Amino acid sequence: MTARIIDGKALSKQLREGFKARVATLVEQGVTPGLAVILVGDNPASRVYVGNKVKACEECGVRSFHIALPSDTPQAEVLATIARLNADPAVHGILIQLPLPHIDGRSVLEAISVHKDVDGFHLYNVGGLVVGNTIFPPCTPYGVQLLLDTTGTDVAGKNVVVVGASNIVGKPMALMLLQREATVTICHARTRDLAQHTILADILIVAAGRPGLIVPQMVKQGAIVIDVGINRLPDGKIVGDVDFEGVKEKASWITPVPGGVGPMTVTMLIENTLRSAERALHVPGSEDYQDWEAPVLKGA
Ligand code: GUN
């Protein structure tokens, strides 16, 4: 069997087309959605990611505020910048690109208003994930969930194995799928005999940052394989964590790298920003407002 491809580029394009109508409706109501992106320092990879986010905003009609701070910016100044953006009604989403140099990332993330935390990294939103009701699901696992939906698979009762336990991908991914009643296993760098776990997966999600980690012998026949890895090889080629050519002969569905999960992350950031702008039009406490709280995680 050769796997069908889960096309993240196509789904992203389709979603972004839909965003344009939502932006137009917001603008009619006097609101132009706005996203502030803060970059501290000059990490080359972070610069590329931030550039992609700003570009996606432009494409979808979202106003972007790109704030570039030098790497020696004192923590107090970063916090003051966030406080200013929290109070700015033109800003509906605030994102601080990670990793941060010399600054305590947690205290910076906690300073972002939970109502503008479009990355979903504030403890309030992380806690919301635990109880199945967050305002902003984190972008990469949110994108993976939509990619899984395109296969028409109901994850309830399925064995899902998540390889990688990061705060950005692995842990929130596991919580989101648990909410949808999957049986979830999280593997990580200290897991012994990884294959013993992955071979049981009906759905295998890999976010380990190790090229070629998952080979065909580790994959169950007919599994759905989602590759979150983005690795640059010495020859410049971009590959995921999965041996795509080998595993596609065993899987039923598989994401390519590039063109799978990658484009979805930025798309879901725009989705969260639009939702934030839409929420801002509703009065907290009203019945209507409740509808905006947990769009994805309420489950089927
Ligand atoms: N660094 C790597 N991934 C991410 C992400 O999704 N959001 C932010 N803010 N920083 C990151």
Coordinates of N, CA and C in Angstrom, one line a residue, residues 69-240:
L69 N 13.6 43.7 18.9 CA 14.4 44.3 20.0 C 15.8 43.7 20.0
P70 N 16.8 44.5 20.3 CA 18.2 43.9 20.3 C 18.3 42.8 21.4
S71 N 19.3 42.0 21.2 CA 19.4 40.8 22.1 C 19.7 41.2 23.5
D72 N 20.3 42.4 23.7 CA 20.6 42.7 25.1 C 19.5 43.6 25.8
T73 N 18.3 43.5 25.2 CA 17.2 44.3 25.8 C 16.9 43.7 27.2
P74 N 16.9 44.6 28.2 CA 16.6 44.2 29.5 C 15.1 43.6 29.6
Q75 N 15.0 42.6 30.5 CA 13.7 41.9 30.6 C 12.6 42.9 30.9
A76 N 12.9 44.0 31.7 CA 11.9 45.0 32.1 C 11.3 45.7 30.9
E77 N 12.2 45.9 29.9 CA 11.8 46.6 28.7 C 10.9 45.7 27.8
V78 N 11.2 44.4 27.8 CA 10.3 43.4 27.1 C 8.9 43.4 27.8
L79 N 9.0 43.4 29.1 CA 7.7 43.4 29.8 C 6.9 44.6 29.6
A80 N 7.6 45.8 29.5 CA 6.9 47.0 29.3 C 6.3 47.1 27.9
T81 N 7.0 46.5 26.9 CA 6.5 46.4 25.5 C 5.2 45.6 25.5
I82 N 5.2 44.5 26.3 CA 4.0 43.6 26.3 C 2.9 44.3 27.0
A83 N 3.2 45.1 28.1 CA 2.1 45.8 28.7 C 1.5 46.8 27.8
R84 N 2.3 47.5 27.0 CA 1.8 48.5 26.0 C 0.9 47.8 25.0
L85 N 1.3 46.6 24.5 CA 0.5 45.9 23.5 C -0.8 45.3 24.1
N86 N -0.7 44.9 25.4 CA -1.9 44.4 26.1 C -3.0 45.5 26.1
A87 N -2.6 46.7 26.2 CA -3.5 47.8 26.4 C -3.9 48.4 25.1
D88 N -3.3 48.0 24.0 CA -3.6 48.6 22.7 C -4.8 47.9 22.0
P89 N -5.9 48.5 21.8 CA -7.1 47.9 21.2 C -6.9 47.5 19.7
A90 N -5.9 48.0 19.1 CA -5.6 47.6 17.7 C -4.9 46.3 17.6
V91 N -4.4 45.8 18.7 CA -3.7 44.5 18.8 C -4.6 43.4 19.4
H92 N -4.8 42.4 18.6 CA -5.7 41.3 19.1 C -4.9 40.1 19.4
G93 N -3.7 40.0 18.9 CA -2.8 38.9 19.3 C -1.4 39.3 19.5
I94 N -0.7 38.7 20.5 CA 0.7 39.0 20.8 C 1.5 37.7 20.8
L95 N 2.6 37.7 20.1 CA 3.4 36.5 20.0 C 4.8 37.0 20.3
I96 N 5.5 36.3 21.2 CA 6.9 36.5 21.4 C 7.7 35.3 20.9
Q97 N 8.5 35.5 19.9 CA 9.2 34.4 19.3 C 10.2 33.7 20.2
L98 N 10.1 32.4 20.3 CA 11.0 31.6 21.2 C 12.1 31.0 20.3
P99 N 13.2 30.7 20.8 CA 13.7 30.9 22.2 C 14.1 32.4 22.4
L100 N 14.1 32.7 23.7 CA 14.5 34.1 24.1 C 15.9 34.1 24.7
P101 N 16.7 35.1 24.3 CA 18.1 35.2 24.9 C 18.0 35.7 26.3
H102 N 18.7 35.1 27.2 CA 19.0 35.6 28.6 C 17.7 36.1 29.4
I103 N 16.6 35.9 28.8 CA 15.4 36.5 29.5 C 14.5 35.3 30.0
D104 N 13.9 35.4 31.1 CA 13.1 34.3 31.6 C 11.8 34.2 30.8
G105 N 11.8 33.2 30.0 CA 10.7 33.0 29.0 C 9.3 32.9 29.7
R106 N 9.3 32.2 30.8 CA 8.0 32.0 31.5 C 7.4 33.3 32.0
S107 N 8.2 34.2 32.6 CA 7.6 35.4 33.1 C 7.2 36.3 31.9
V108 N 7.8 36.2 30.8 CA 7.4 37.0 29.7 C 6.1 36.5 29.1
L109 N 6.0 35.1 29.0 CA 4.8 34.5 28.5 C 3.6 34.8 29.4
E110 N 3.8 34.8 30.7 CA 2.8 35.1 31.7 C 2.3 36.5 31.6
A111 N 3.1 37.4 31.1 CA 2.8 38.8 31.0 C 1.8 39.1 29.9
I112 N 1.7 38.2 28.9 CA 0.8 38.5 27.8 C -0.6 38.2 28.3
S113 N -1.5 39.2 27.9 CA -2.9 39.0 28.3 C -3.5 37.7 27.8
V114 N -4.2 37.0 28.6 CA -4.7 35.7 28.2 C -5.7 35.8 27.0
H115 N -6.2 37.0 26.8 CA -7.2 37.3 25.7 C -6.4 37.6 24.4
K116 N -5.1 37.8 24.5 CA -4.3 38.1 23.3 C -3.3 37.0 23.0
D117 N -3.3 35.9 23.8 CA -2.3 34.9 23.8 C -2.5 33.9 22.7
V118 N -2.3 34.4 21.4 CA -2.7 33.6 20.3 C -1.8 32.4 20.0
D119 N -0.6 32.4 20.7 CA 0.2 31.2 20.7 C -0.3 30.1 21.6
G120 N -1.1 30.5 22.6 CA -1.6 29.6 23.6 C -0.6 29.1 24.6
F121 N 0.4 29.9 24.9 CA 1.5 29.5 25.8 C 1.3 30.0 27.2
H122 N 0.4 30.9 27.5 CA 0.2 31.4 28.8 C -0.4 30.2 29.7
L123 N 0.0 30.2 31.0 CA -0.4 29.1 31.8 C -2.0 29.0 31.8
Y124 N -2.7 30.1 31.7 CA -4.2 30.0 31.7 C -4.6 29.1 30.5
N125 N -4.0 29.4 29.4 CA -4.5 28.6 28.2 C -3.9 27.2 28.2
V126 N -2.8 27.0 28.8 CA -2.2 25.7 29.0 C -3.1 24.9 29.9
G127 N -3.5 25.5 31.0 CA -4.5 24.9 32.0 C -5.8 24.6 31.3
G128 N -6.2 25.5 30.4 CA -7.5 25.3 29.7 C -7.4 24.0 28.9
L129 N -6.2 23.8 28.3 CA -6.1 22.5 27.5 C -6.3 21.3 28.4
V130 N -5.8 21.4 29.6 CA -5.8 20.2 30.5 C -7.3 19.9 30.8
V131 N -8.1 20.9 31.0 CA -9.5 20.6 31.3 C -10.4 20.6 30.0
G132 N -9.8 20.7 28.9 CA -10.6 20.6 27.6 C -11.3 21.9 27.2
N133 N -10.8 23.0 27.6 CA -11.5 24.2 27.3 C -10.5 25.4 27.3
T134 N -9.8 25.6 26.2 CA -8.8 26.7 26.2 C -9.3 27.7 25.2
I135 N -8.9 29.0 25.4 CA -9.3 30.0 24.4 C -8.6 29.8 23.1
F136 N -7.2 29.7 23.2 CA -6.4 29.6 22.0 C -5.6 28.3 22.0
P137 N -6.0 27.3 21.2 CA -5.1 26.1 21.1 C -3.8 26.4 20.5
P138 N -2.7 25.9 21.0 CA -1.4 26.2 20.4 C -1.3 25.8 18.9
C139 N -0.7 26.6 18.1 CA -0.9 26.6 16.7 C -0.5 25.3 16.0
T140 N 0.7 24.7 16.4 CA 1.1 23.5 15.6 C 0.2 22.3 15.9
P141 N -0.1 22.0 17.2 CA -1.0 20.8 17.4 C -2.4 21.1 16.9
Y142 N -2.8 22.4 16.9 CA -4.1 22.7 16.3 C -4.1 22.4 14.8
G143 N -3.0 22.8 14.2 CA -2.9 22.5 12.7 C -2.9 21.0 12.5
V144 N -2.2 20.2 13.3 CA -2.2 18.7 13.2 C -3.6 18.2 13.3
Q145 N -4.3 18.7 14.3 CA -5.7 18.2 14.5 C -6.6 18.4 13.2
L146 N -6.4 19.6 12.6 CA -7.2 19.8 11.4 C -6.7 18.9 10.2
L147 N -5.4 18.6 10.2 CA -4.9 17.7 9.1 C -5.5 16.3 9.4
L148 N -5.5 15.9 10.6 CA -6.1 14.6 10.9 C -7.5 14.5 10.5
D149 N -8.3 15.6 10.8 CA -9.7 15.7 10.4 C -9.9 15.4 8.9
T150 N -8.9 15.9 8.1 CA -9.1 15.7 6.6 C -9.1 14.3 6.2
T151 N -8.5 13.4 7.0 CA -8.5 12.0 6.7 C -9.8 11.3 7.0
G152 N -10.7 12.0 7.7 CA -12.0 11.5 8.0 C -12.0 10.5 9.2
T153 N -10.9 10.5 9.9 CA -10.7 9.5 11.0 C -11.2 10.0 12.3
D154 N -12.0 9.2 13.0 CA -12.5 9.6 14.3 C -11.4 9.0 15.3
V155 N -10.7 9.9 16.0 CA -9.6 9.5 16.8 C -10.0 8.8 18.1
A156 N -11.3 8.9 18.5 CA -11.8 8.3 19.7 C -11.5 6.8 19.8
G157 N -10.8 6.4 20.8 CA -10.5 5.0 21.0 C -9.2 4.5 20.2
K158 N -8.7 5.4 19.4 CA -7.5 5.0 18.6 C -6.2 5.1 19.5
N159 N -5.3 4.2 19.2 CA -3.9 4.4 19.8 C -3.2 5.5 19.1
V160 N -2.9 6.5 19.9 CA -2.1 7.6 19.3 C -0.8 7.6 20.0
V161 N 0.3 7.6 19.3 CA 1.6 7.8 20.0 C 2.2 9.1 19.5
V162 N 2.6 9.9 20.5 CA 3.2 11.2 20.2 C 4.7 11.1 20.6
V163 N 5.6 11.3 19.6 CA 7.0 11.2 19.9 C 7.6 12.6 20.1
G164 N 8.0 12.9 21.3 CA 8.4 14.3 21.6 C 7.5 14.9 22.6
A165 N 8.1 15.5 23.7 CA 7.2 15.9 24.8 C 7.5 17.4 25.1
S166 N 7.6 18.2 24.0 CA 7.9 19.6 24.2 C 6.6 20.3 24.6
N167 N 6.8 21.5 25.2 CA 5.7 22.3 25.7 C 4.9 22.9 24.4
I168 N 5.7 23.1 23.3 CA 5.1 23.7 22.2 C 4.3 22.7 21.3
V169 N 4.7 21.5 21.2 CA 4.0 20.5 20.4 C 3.6 19.3 21.1
G170 N 4.5 18.5 21.6 CA 4.2 17.1 22.1 C 3.1 17.1 23.2
K171 N 3.4 17.9 24.3 CA 2.4 17.9 25.4 C 1.0 18.4 25.0
P172 N 0.9 19.6 24.4 CA -0.4 20.0 24.0 C -1.1 19.1 23.0
M173 N -0.3 18.5 22.1 CA -0.9 17.6 21.2 C -1.6 16.4 21.9
A174 N -0.8 15.9 22.9 CA -1.4 14.7 23.6 C -2.6 15.1 24.3
L175 N -2.7 16.3 24.9 CA -3.9 16.7 25.7 C -5.1 16.9 24.7
M176 N -4.8 17.5 23.5 CA -5.9 17.7 22.6 C -6.5 16.4 22.1
L177 N -5.6 15.4 21.9 CA -6.2 14.1 21.4 C -6.8 13.3 22.6
L178 N -6.3 13.5 23.8 CA -7.0 12.9 24.9 C -8.4 13.4 25.1
Q179 N -8.5 14.7 24.8 CA -9.8 15.3 24.9 C -10.8 14.7 23.9
R180 N -10.2 14.3 22.8 CA -11.0 13.6 21.8 C -11.1 12.1 22.0
E181 N -10.8 11.7 23.2 CA -10.9 10.3 23.6 C -10.0 9.3 22.9
A182 N -8.9 9.8 22.5 CA -7.9 8.8 22.0 C -7.1 8.2 23.2
T183 N -6.5 7.1 23.0 CA -5.6 6.5 24.0 C -4.2 7.0 23.6
V184 N -3.7 7.9 24.5 CA -2.5 8.6 24.1 C -1.2 8.1 24.8
T185 N -0.2 7.9 24.1 CA 1.1 7.6 24.7 C 2.1 8.7 24.3
I186 N 2.8 9.2 25.3 CA 3.9 10.2 24.9 C 5.2 9.6 25.1
C187 N 6.0 9.6 24.0 CA 7.4 9.1 24.1 C 8.3 10.3 24.0
H188 N 9.5 10.2 24.5 CA 10.5 11.3 24.6 C 11.9 10.8 24.5
A189 N 12.9 11.7 24.7 CA 14.3 11.3 24.5 C 14.7 10.2 25.4
R190 N 14.1 10.0 26.6 CA 14.5 9.0 27.5 C 13.7 7.7 27.4
T191 N 12.8 7.7 26.4 CA 12.0 6.5 26.2 C 12.8 5.3 25.8
R192 N 12.7 4.2 26.5 CA 13.5 3.0 26.1 C 12.7 2.2 25.0
D193 N 13.4 1.7 24.0 CA 12.8 0.9 22.9 C 11.6 1.6 22.3
L194 N 11.9 2.7 21.7 CA 10.8 3.6 21.1 C 9.9 2.7 20.1
A195 N 10.5 1.8 19.4 CA 9.7 1.1 18.4 C 8.6 0.2 19.0
Q196 N 8.9 -0.2 20.3 CA 7.9 -1.0 21.0 C 6.6 -0.2 21.2
H197 N 6.7 1.1 21.3 CA 5.6 2.0 21.4 C 5.0 2.3 20.1
T198 N 5.9 2.8 19.2 CA 5.4 3.3 17.9 C 4.7 2.3 17.0
I199 N 5.1 1.0 17.2 CA 4.5 -0.1 16.4 C 3.0 -0.3 16.7
L200 N 2.6 0.2 17.9 CA 1.2 0.0 18.3 C 0.3 1.2 17.8
A201 N 0.9 2.2 17.2 CA 0.2 3.4 16.9 C -0.8 3.3 15.7
D202 N -2.0 3.6 15.9 CA -2.9 3.8 14.8 C -2.6 5.2 14.1
I203 N -2.3 6.1 15.0 CA -1.9 7.4 14.6 C -0.5 7.8 15.2
L204 N 0.5 8.0 14.4 CA 1.8 8.3 15.0 C 2.2 9.8 14.6
I205 N 2.4 10.5 15.7 CA 2.8 12.0 15.5 C 4.2 12.2 16.0
V206 N 5.1 12.7 15.1 CA 6.5 12.7 15.5 C 7.0 14.2 15.5
A207 N 7.4 14.6 16.7 CA 7.9 15.9 16.8 C 9.2 15.9 17.7
A208 N 10.2 15.2 17.2 CA 11.4 15.0 18.0 C 12.6 15.8 17.5
G209 N 12.6 16.3 16.3 CA 13.7 17.1 15.7 C 14.9 16.2 15.4
R210 N 14.6 15.0 15.0 CA 15.7 14.0 14.6 C 15.4 13.4 13.3
P211 N 16.2 13.9 12.2 CA 15.9 13.3 10.9 C 16.1 11.8 10.9
G212 N 15.1 11.2 10.2 CA 15.2 9.7 10.0 C 15.0 8.9 11.2
L213 N 14.4 9.5 12.3 CA 14.2 8.7 13.5 C 13.2 7.6 13.3
I214 N 12.1 7.8 12.5 CA 11.1 6.8 12.3 C 11.3 6.1 11.0
V215 N 11.6 4.8 11.1 CA 11.8 3.9 9.9 C 10.6 3.0 9.8
P216 N 10.5 2.4 8.6 CA 9.3 1.5 8.4 C 9.0 0.5 9.4
Q217 N 10.1 -0.2 9.9 CA 9.9 -1.3 10.9 C 9.2 -0.8 12.2
M218 N 9.2 0.5 12.4 CA 8.6 1.1 13.6 C 7.1 1.5 13.4
V219 N 6.6 1.2 12.2 CA 5.3 1.8 11.9 C 4.3 0.6 11.6
K220 N 3.1 0.7 12.2 CA 2.1 -0.4 12.0 C 1.5 -0.2 10.6
Q221 N 1.3 -1.3 9.9 CA 0.6 -1.3 8.6 C -0.7 -0.5 8.6
G222 N -0.8 0.5 7.8 CA -2.1 1.3 7.7 C -2.2 2.4 8.7
A223 N -1.1 2.7 9.4 CA -1.1 3.8 10.4 C -1.2 5.2 9.6
I224 N -1.7 6.2 10.4 CA -1.6 7.6 9.9 C -0.4 8.2 10.5
V225 N 0.5 8.8 9.7 CA 1.8 9.3 10.2 C 1.9 10.8 10.0
I226 N 2.0 11.5 11.0 CA 2.1 13.0 11.0 C 3.5 13.4 11.4
D227 N 4.3 14.0 10.5 CA 5.7 14.4 10.8 C 5.8 15.9 11.0
V228 N 6.0 16.2 12.3 CA 6.1 17.6 12.7 C 7.6 18.2 12.5
G229 N 8.5 17.3 12.3 CA 9.9 17.7 12.3 C 10.3 18.5 11.1
I230 N 11.1 19.5 11.3 CA 11.7 20.3 10.2 C 13.2 20.3 10.4
N231 N 14.0 19.6 9.7 CA 15.4 19.5 9.9 C 16.1 19.8 8.6
R232 N 17.2 20.7 8.7 CA 18.0 21.0 7.6 C 19.2 20.1 7.6
L233 N 19.4 19.3 6.5 CA 20.6 18.4 6.4 C 21.8 19.2 5.9
P234 N 23.0 18.7 6.1 CA 24.2 19.4 5.7 C 24.2 19.9 4.2
D235 N 23.4 19.1 3.3 CA 23.4 19.5 1.9 C 22.3 20.6 1.7
G236 N 21.6 21.0 2.8 CA 20.6 22.1 2.6 C 19.2 21.6 2.5
K237 N 19.1 20.3 2.3 CA 17.7 19.7 2.1 C 16.9 19.7 3.4
I238 N 15.6 20.1 3.3 CA 14.8 20.1 4.5 C 14.0 18.7 4.6
V239 N 14.2 18.0 5.7 CA 13.5 16.7 5.9 C 12.8 16.7 7.3
G240 N 11.9 15.8 7.4 CA 11.2 15.7 8.7 C 11.9 14.7 9.6

